[in-house]
Coordinates of C-alpha atoms and ligand atoms in Angstrom, one line a residue:
M1 CA 56.0 -15.0 -1.6
I2 CA 52.6 -15.7 -0.1
L3 CA 49.7 -14.8 -2.4
M4 CA 46.7 -13.6 -0.5
A5 CA 43.4 -14.5 -2.0
K6 CA 41.3 -11.3 -2.5
P7 CA 38.0 -11.6 -0.6
A8 CA 35.2 -12.3 -3.0
K9 CA 33.0 -9.3 -3.6
R10 CA 29.4 -9.8 -2.7
T11 CA 26.9 -8.5 -5.1
L12 CA 24.6 -6.2 -3.2
I13 CA 21.3 -6.9 -5.0
A14 CA 17.8 -8.1 -4.0
T15 CA 14.4 -8.3 -5.6
V16 CA 11.1 -8.3 -3.7
E17 CA 7.5 -8.4 -4.8
A18 CA 5.0 -6.7 -2.5
T19 CA 1.3 -6.1 -2.8
P20 CA -0.9 -3.1 -1.9
N21 CA -3.2 -3.0 1.1
I22 CA -6.6 -1.5 1.3
A23 CA -7.6 0.1 4.6
L24 CA -10.8 -0.7 6.5
V25 CA -10.0 2.1 8.9
K26 CA -8.2 4.8 7.1
Y27 CA -5.1 6.8 7.7
W28 CA -5.8 10.5 6.9
G29 CA -3.7 13.0 8.7
K30 CA -0.2 13.3 10.3
R31 CA 0.9 14.6 13.6
N32 CA 4.5 14.9 12.3
E33 CA 5.0 15.6 8.5
E34 CA 8.7 15.0 8.4
R35 CA 8.7 11.6 10.2
I36 CA 5.3 10.6 8.7
L37 CA 3.6 9.9 12.1
P38 CA -0.1 9.5 11.9
M39 CA -2.7 11.2 14.1
E40 CA -4.3 7.8 14.7
G41 CA -3.9 4.1 13.9
S42 CA -5.5 2.4 10.9
I43 CA -6.4 -1.2 9.8
S44 CA -6.0 -2.8 6.4
V45 CA -6.0 -6.1 4.5
T46 CA -2.9 -6.9 2.4
M47 CA -4.0 -7.9 -1.1
D48 CA -2.9 -11.1 -2.9
E49 CA -0.7 -11.2 -6.0
Q50 CA -3.4 -10.2 -8.4
L51 CA -1.8 -6.8 -7.8
K52 CA 1.9 -6.6 -7.2
T53 CA 4.9 -4.5 -7.5
R54 CA 8.3 -6.0 -8.2
T55 CA 11.3 -4.0 -7.1
T56 CA 15.1 -4.6 -7.4
V57 CA 17.6 -2.6 -5.4
M58 CA 21.3 -2.8 -6.1
F59 CA 24.2 -1.0 -4.4
S60 CA 27.5 -0.7 -6.2
E61 CA 30.7 1.2 -6.5
K62 CA 29.9 1.6 -10.2
F63 CA 27.1 4.1 -9.4
K64 CA 27.9 7.8 -9.1
E65 CA 24.5 8.7 -7.8
D66 CA 21.2 7.2 -6.8
E67 CA 18.9 6.5 -9.8
A68 CA 15.4 5.2 -9.8
W69 CA 12.9 3.9 -12.5
L70 CA 9.3 3.2 -12.0
D71 CA 7.3 1.5 -14.8
N72 CA 10.3 2.1 -17.2
K73 CA 10.2 5.9 -16.4
K74 CA 13.2 7.6 -14.8
L75 CA 12.2 9.3 -11.5
E76 CA 13.4 12.8 -10.6
G77 CA 12.7 15.5 -8.1
K78 CA 10.2 14.7 -5.3
E79 CA 9.6 11.1 -6.5
L80 CA 13.4 10.3 -6.5
G81 CA 13.7 12.1 -3.1
E82 CA 11.2 9.6 -1.5
I83 CA 13.4 6.7 -2.6
T84 CA 16.7 8.4 -1.6
K85 CA 15.3 9.1 1.9
Q86 CA 14.8 5.4 2.5
L87 CA 18.1 4.4 0.9
D88 CA 19.9 6.9 3.2
V89 CA 18.4 5.2 6.3
L90 CA 19.5 1.8 5.0
R91 CA 23.0 3.0 4.2
K92 CA 23.4 4.6 7.6
R93 CA 22.2 1.5 9.3
A94 CA 24.6 -0.8 7.3
G95 CA 27.5 1.7 7.5
V96 CA 28.0 1.9 3.7
G97 CA 28.2 4.9 1.4
L98 CA 27.5 3.1 -1.9
K99 CA 25.0 4.7 -4.3
A100 CA 22.1 2.6 -5.5
R101 CA 19.8 1.8 -8.4
F102 CA 16.1 1.2 -7.7
V103 CA 14.0 -0.3 -10.5
S104 CA 10.3 -1.0 -9.9
I105 CA 7.4 -2.1 -12.0
N106 CA 3.7 -2.4 -11.1
G107 CA 2.0 -5.6 -12.2
F108 CA -1.5 -4.4 -12.1
P109 CA -4.2 -5.4 -14.6
T110 CA -4.6 -1.7 -15.5
A111 CA -2.7 1.5 -15.0
A112 CA -6.0 3.2 -14.0
G113 CA -4.6 4.8 -10.8
L114 CA -4.8 2.0 -8.2
A115 CA -2.7 2.9 -5.1
S116 CA 0.8 1.5 -5.8
S117 CA 3.0 3.6 -3.6
A118 CA 2.3 1.3 -0.6
S119 CA 3.5 -1.8 -2.4
G120 CA 6.4 0.0 -4.1
L121 CA 7.8 1.5 -0.9
A122 CA 7.3 -1.6 1.1
A123 CA 9.2 -3.5 -1.5
L124 CA 12.0 -0.9 -1.4
A125 CA 12.4 -1.3 2.4
C126 CA 12.5 -5.1 2.1
A127 CA 14.7 -5.3 -1.0
G128 CA 17.1 -2.6 0.2
A129 CA 17.6 -4.2 3.6
K130 CA 18.1 -7.6 2.0
A131 CA 20.6 -6.3 -0.6
L132 CA 22.7 -4.8 2.2
G133 CA 22.5 -8.0 4.3
L134 CA 20.7 -6.3 7.1
E135 CA 18.7 -8.6 9.3
L136 CA 15.8 -6.3 10.1
S137 CA 12.7 -7.3 12.1
E138 CA 9.2 -6.8 10.6
H139 CA 8.8 -3.9 13.1
E140 CA 12.0 -2.2 11.7
L141 CA 11.1 -2.8 8.1
S142 CA 7.6 -1.4 8.8
V143 CA 9.1 1.8 10.3
L144 CA 11.4 2.1 7.3
A145 CA 8.6 1.7 4.8
R146 CA 6.5 4.2 6.7
M147 CA 9.2 6.9 6.1
G148 CA 8.6 6.5 2.3
S149 CA 4.8 6.6 2.4
G150 CA 2.6 6.1 5.5
S151 CA 0.4 3.4 4.2
A152 CA 3.4 1.4 3.0
C153 CA 4.2 0.3 6.5
R154 CA 1.1 -1.9 6.4
S155 CA 2.2 -3.7 3.2
V156 CA 5.3 -5.1 5.0
L157 CA 3.0 -7.7 6.6
G158 CA 0.4 -10.1 5.2
G159 CA -3.2 -10.8 6.2
F160 CA -5.0 -8.4 8.5
V161 CA -2.8 -5.6 9.7
E162 CA -3.0 -2.7 12.2
W163 CA -0.7 0.3 12.0
K164 CA -0.2 1.4 15.6
R165 CA -0.2 5.1 16.1
G166 CA 2.7 5.0 18.5
E167 CA 3.6 7.6 21.2
R168 CA 7.3 8.3 20.7
E169 CA 8.4 11.5 18.9
D170 CA 11.2 9.6 17.0
G171 CA 8.5 7.3 15.5
S172 CA 10.2 4.1 16.5
D173 CA 6.9 2.7 17.9
S174 CA 4.7 3.8 15.0
H175 CA 4.6 0.6 12.9
A176 CA 2.3 -2.2 11.6
V177 CA 1.5 -5.4 13.4
Q178 CA -0.4 -8.4 12.2
I179 CA -3.9 -8.8 13.7
A180 CA -4.4 -12.2 12.0
P181 CA -2.8 -14.1 9.1
V182 CA -4.5 -14.9 5.8
E183 CA -5.4 -18.4 7.1
H184 CA -7.6 -16.8 9.8
W185 CA -10.2 -15.7 7.2
P186 CA -9.1 -16.8 3.8
E187 CA -12.6 -16.3 2.3
I188 CA -12.4 -12.5 2.6
R189 CA -12.5 -10.7 -0.8
N190 CA -12.0 -7.2 -2.1
V191 CA -14.0 -6.7 -5.3
I192 CA -12.4 -3.7 -6.9
A193 CA -14.4 -1.6 -9.3
L194 CA -12.3 0.7 -11.5
V195 CA -14.3 3.7 -12.5
G196 CA -13.0 6.1 -15.2
E197 CA -10.1 8.3 -14.9
G198 CA -7.8 7.4 -12.0
R199 CA -5.5 10.3 -11.6
K200 CA -5.8 12.1 -8.3
K201 CA -6.6 15.8 -8.4
V202 CA -5.1 16.3 -5.0
S203 CA -2.3 14.0 -3.7
S204 CA -3.1 12.2 -0.5
R205 CA -0.1 13.9 1.2
A206 CA -1.4 17.4 0.3
G207 CA -5.0 16.5 0.9
M208 CA -4.5 15.2 4.4
R209 CA -2.4 18.1 5.4
Q210 CA -5.1 20.5 4.3
T211 CA -7.8 18.5 6.2
V212 CA -5.8 18.6 9.5
A213 CA -5.3 22.4 9.1
T214 CA -8.8 23.4 8.1
S215 CA -11.5 20.9 9.0
P216 CA -13.5 21.4 12.3
L217 CA -15.1 18.0 11.7
Y218 CA -11.7 16.3 11.7
R219 CA -11.5 16.7 15.5
E220 CA -14.6 14.6 15.9
R221 CA -13.1 12.0 13.6
I222 CA -10.0 11.7 15.7
R223 CA -12.1 11.5 18.9
T224 CA -14.1 8.5 17.5
L225 CA -11.3 6.6 15.6
P226 CA -10.0 4.6 18.6
G227 CA -13.5 3.1 19.1
T228 CA -13.7 2.3 15.3
I229 CA -10.3 0.6 15.4
K230 CA -11.4 -1.5 18.4
T231 CA -14.7 -2.5 16.6
V232 CA -12.9 -3.5 13.4
R233 CA -10.1 -5.4 15.1
E234 CA -12.6 -7.4 17.2
A235 CA -14.8 -8.0 14.1
I236 CA -11.8 -9.4 12.3
L237 CA -10.8 -11.7 15.2
K238 CA -14.4 -13.0 15.5
R239 CA -14.9 -13.2 11.7
D240 CA -18.0 -11.1 12.2
L241 CA -18.8 -10.1 8.6
P242 CA -21.8 -7.8 9.1
T243 CA -20.1 -5.8 11.9
L244 CA -16.9 -5.5 9.9
L245 CA -18.7 -4.3 6.8
E246 CA -20.9 -1.8 8.5
A247 CA -18.0 -0.3 10.4
T248 CA -15.9 -0.2 7.1
M249 CA -18.6 1.7 5.2
R250 CA -19.3 4.2 8.0
E251 CA -15.5 4.8 8.3
S252 CA -15.1 5.4 4.6
N253 CA -18.0 7.8 4.6
N254 CA -16.5 9.6 7.6
M255 CA -13.2 10.1 5.9
H256 CA -14.9 11.4 2.8
A257 CA -17.0 13.7 5.0
V258 CA -13.9 15.3 6.5
M259 CA -12.5 15.7 3.0
L260 CA -15.6 17.7 2.0
D261 CA -15.3 19.6 5.3
T262 CA -11.7 20.6 4.3
W263 CA -11.3 24.2 3.1
P264 CA -11.2 24.4 0.1
P265 CA -13.1 21.1 -0.1
I266 CA -11.5 18.0 -1.5
T267 CA -13.7 15.5 -3.4
Y268 CA -12.4 12.2 -4.7
L269 CA -15.7 10.3 -5.3
N270 CA -17.5 10.8 -8.6
D271 CA -21.0 10.0 -9.7
V272 CA -20.2 6.3 -10.4
S273 CA -18.6 6.0 -6.9
K274 CA -21.8 7.3 -5.4
E275 CA -23.9 5.0 -7.5
I276 CA -21.9 2.1 -6.1
I277 CA -22.5 3.3 -2.5
H278 CA -26.3 3.3 -3.1
A279 CA -26.3 0.0 -5.0
T280 CA -24.4 -1.7 -2.1
H281 CA -26.9 -0.6 0.4
A282 CA -29.7 -1.8 -1.9
L283 CA -28.0 -5.2 -2.3
N284 CA -27.7 -5.6 1.5
E285 CA -31.3 -4.5 1.9
S286 CA -32.6 -7.1 -0.6
E287 CA -30.4 -9.8 1.1
G288 CA -31.8 -8.9 4.5
K289 CA -28.2 -8.8 5.9
T290 CA -25.0 -7.0 5.3
I291 CA -23.0 -9.1 2.8
A292 CA -21.0 -6.3 1.1
G293 CA -19.2 -3.1 2.3
Y294 CA -17.6 -0.4 0.2
T295 CA -14.5 1.6 1.0
F296 CA -12.9 4.4 -1.0
D297 CA -9.4 5.8 -0.8
A298 CA -8.2 9.1 -2.3
G299 CA -9.8 8.3 -5.6
P300 CA -13.1 7.3 -7.2
H301 CA -12.4 3.5 -7.4
A302 CA -14.5 1.3 -5.1
N303 CA -13.2 -1.5 -3.0
I304 CA -16.0 -3.7 -1.9
Y305 CA -15.2 -6.1 0.9
T306 CA -17.2 -9.3 1.1
T307 CA -16.6 -13.1 1.3
Q308 CA -16.0 -15.6 -1.5
E309 CA -19.6 -16.9 -1.5
H310 CA -21.1 -13.5 -2.2
V311 CA -18.6 -12.4 -5.0
P312 CA -21.0 -13.4 -7.9
K313 CA -23.8 -11.1 -6.4
V314 CA -21.4 -8.2 -5.9
R315 CA -20.0 -8.6 -9.4
K316 CA -23.5 -8.7 -10.9
M317 CA -24.3 -5.5 -9.0
L318 CA -21.2 -3.7 -10.2
E319 CA -21.6 -4.9 -13.8
G320 CA -25.1 -3.3 -13.8
I321 CA -23.7 0.1 -13.1
P322 CA -22.8 2.2 -16.2
G323 CA -19.3 3.6 -15.7
V324 CA -17.7 0.6 -14.0
A325 CA -14.8 0.0 -16.4
K326 CA -13.3 -3.2 -14.8
V327 CA -13.8 -5.5 -11.9
I328 CA -10.9 -7.2 -10.2
V329 CA -11.4 -9.7 -7.4
C330 CA -8.6 -9.9 -4.8
G331 CA -8.1 -12.2 -1.8
P332 CA -6.0 -11.6 1.2
G333 CA -2.2 -11.9 0.6
S334 CA 0.6 -13.1 2.7
G335 CA 3.0 -10.1 2.3
P336 CA 6.3 -9.4 0.5
K337 CA 8.1 -12.2 -1.3
Y338 CA 11.8 -12.4 -1.9
L339 CA 12.7 -13.6 -5.4
A340 CA 15.9 -15.5 -5.3
G341 CA 16.3 -16.4 -9.0
K342 CA 19.0 -14.4 -10.7
Q343 CA 16.8 -14.0 -13.9
E344 CA 14.1 -12.3 -11.8
H345 CA 16.2 -9.2 -11.0
L346 CA 15.2 -6.1 -12.9
I347 CA 18.9 -5.2 -12.9
D348 CA 21.7 -7.4 -14.3
P349 CA 23.7 -8.4 -11.3
V350 CA 26.9 -8.6 -13.3
T351 CA 26.8 -5.5 -15.6
A352 CA 24.5 -3.5 -13.2
E353 CA 22.5 -2.4 -16.3
V354 CA 18.7 -2.1 -16.0
R355 CA 17.2 -5.1 -17.8
R356 CA 14.4 -4.6 -20.3
H357 CA 11.1 -5.6 -18.6
H358 CA 7.4 -5.2 -19.0
Y359 CA 4.1 -6.2 -17.4
D360 CA 2.0 -8.7 -19.5
A361 CA -1.6 -8.0 -18.7
K362 CA -2.8 -11.2 -20.3
S363 CA -0.9 -13.6 -18.1
N364 CA -0.7 -11.0 -15.2
K365 CA 3.0 -11.6 -15.1
I366 CA 6.1 -9.4 -14.9
V367 CA 8.4 -10.4 -17.7
V368 CA 12.1 -9.8 -17.6
E369 CA 13.6 -9.9 -21.1
A370 CA 16.8 -11.9 -21.4
Ligands
PMV1 O1 0.4 6.6 2.5 P1 -0.4 7.5 1.6 O2 0.2 8.9 1.6 O3 -0.5 7.0 0.2 O4 -1.9 7.7 2.2 C1 -2.9 6.8 1.9 C2 -4.2 7.3 2.5 C3 -5.4 6.5 2.1 O5 -5.1 5.5 1.1 C4 -6.5 7.4 1.7 C5 -5.9 5.7 3.4 C6 -5.1 4.5 3.8 O6 -5.1 4.3 5.0 O7 -4.6 3.8 3.0

C-alpha cells in the first residue's frame, strides 16, 4: 500500500501596519457612491509610525461567518459591512469561499478622533491579499482599499501621494500613485494639534453626499481643483514650501467653505480651530514668509504642515492657544509594513483565537499579550 502524504495546509494569515495620510488637496464628493469614485483627484502625505494601525486578517475553515474587531470592540452592522465588502473582493479574486477574522487596533497617542479609517482599511487590503497569497500590484491594492473608504487608497503608498480621479465607470483607473518618496523631502512635518472633542457630528460619507447634492459653490470647487492639484504636485516636486503651504491653506478653506454652503450647513471647525488659522497667518506674517500651513479634515483638529527647522516655532504658537489639548509631530512615512513575526499577529495562527492586545501610549507600541 502506498501512503500518500497529505499536502500541508497553509495558514492563511497576515499582519500589516499602515499609517494614516493627511490630504493637502482634499477629497470631498463622489461621482459614484457604490464604487466610491471621487469627483476629482486629491493629494496627501502618508504619515510616519507615530500613528499606526495594526491589522491581522485570517481566513479559515473554522470560521462560520466573517467577524471583525476594532480596538477590542466587536463590529456589527455598517462597520462590519465595510470590512466584508473588501473581504468579498479578495475571496472572489483568490477563488476561495473561506470566512475570515479581522482584528485591528489603532496605535495612536490618543483616541481623540484622529482619522483612522484610512490606515485601517489600507491595512485590511494589504493583509487580506497577503493572507490569501495574492500577488497584487500597488495599483490593485489601492483600488481595493478605495472600496472600503476613499481616502484609504492613498495610505497604500508612502511619501507624497496623488489619488487619480480616473475616467472608467468600473473604477479600475481610480487609484493612488506616488508623486515622490519620503527621501525626496524627508524634512516635511505635520504638527497635529488635537483640540477638544473629536467625535464627528456628521460622518464624512454623509457630509460629502449632502454637499454634492445641495451646494452651488461646490461646482466652482470642482472647476478649480485640477489647477490646485497641478500647483500642489509641482510645489512638492520642486520642494517649494511657501507655494505648497499657501495652496494647502487655501484648499482647506475652500473645502470648509463648501461645507458651510451645504444645506443644511455642515461645520467641523470650532473656535479653537479658527484661533489656530489666525495664529498661523500671524506667525507667517511675523516671519516675513510662509513657514506654516494649516489643513483641517472633517473635524476640528489642525494639521499644520511645515519643515523640521520650523517645528519649534509652530509648537510654541500652538502651545499658546487655550484649548489645544495635545501636539503630535509626524514626519512622512513609507507606507504599509508587513509584520512577519508569528508573535505579532493579533490572532493566534494555531488556535485562530483573538489574542489579548492593547496599545501602550507611553511607549507608543502595540502590545500583543502572550
Ligand atoms: O475616505 P473618507 O470617507 O474618510 O473621507 C475623507 C475625507 C477628508 O478626510 C475630509 C479629506 C481627505 O481627502 O482625506
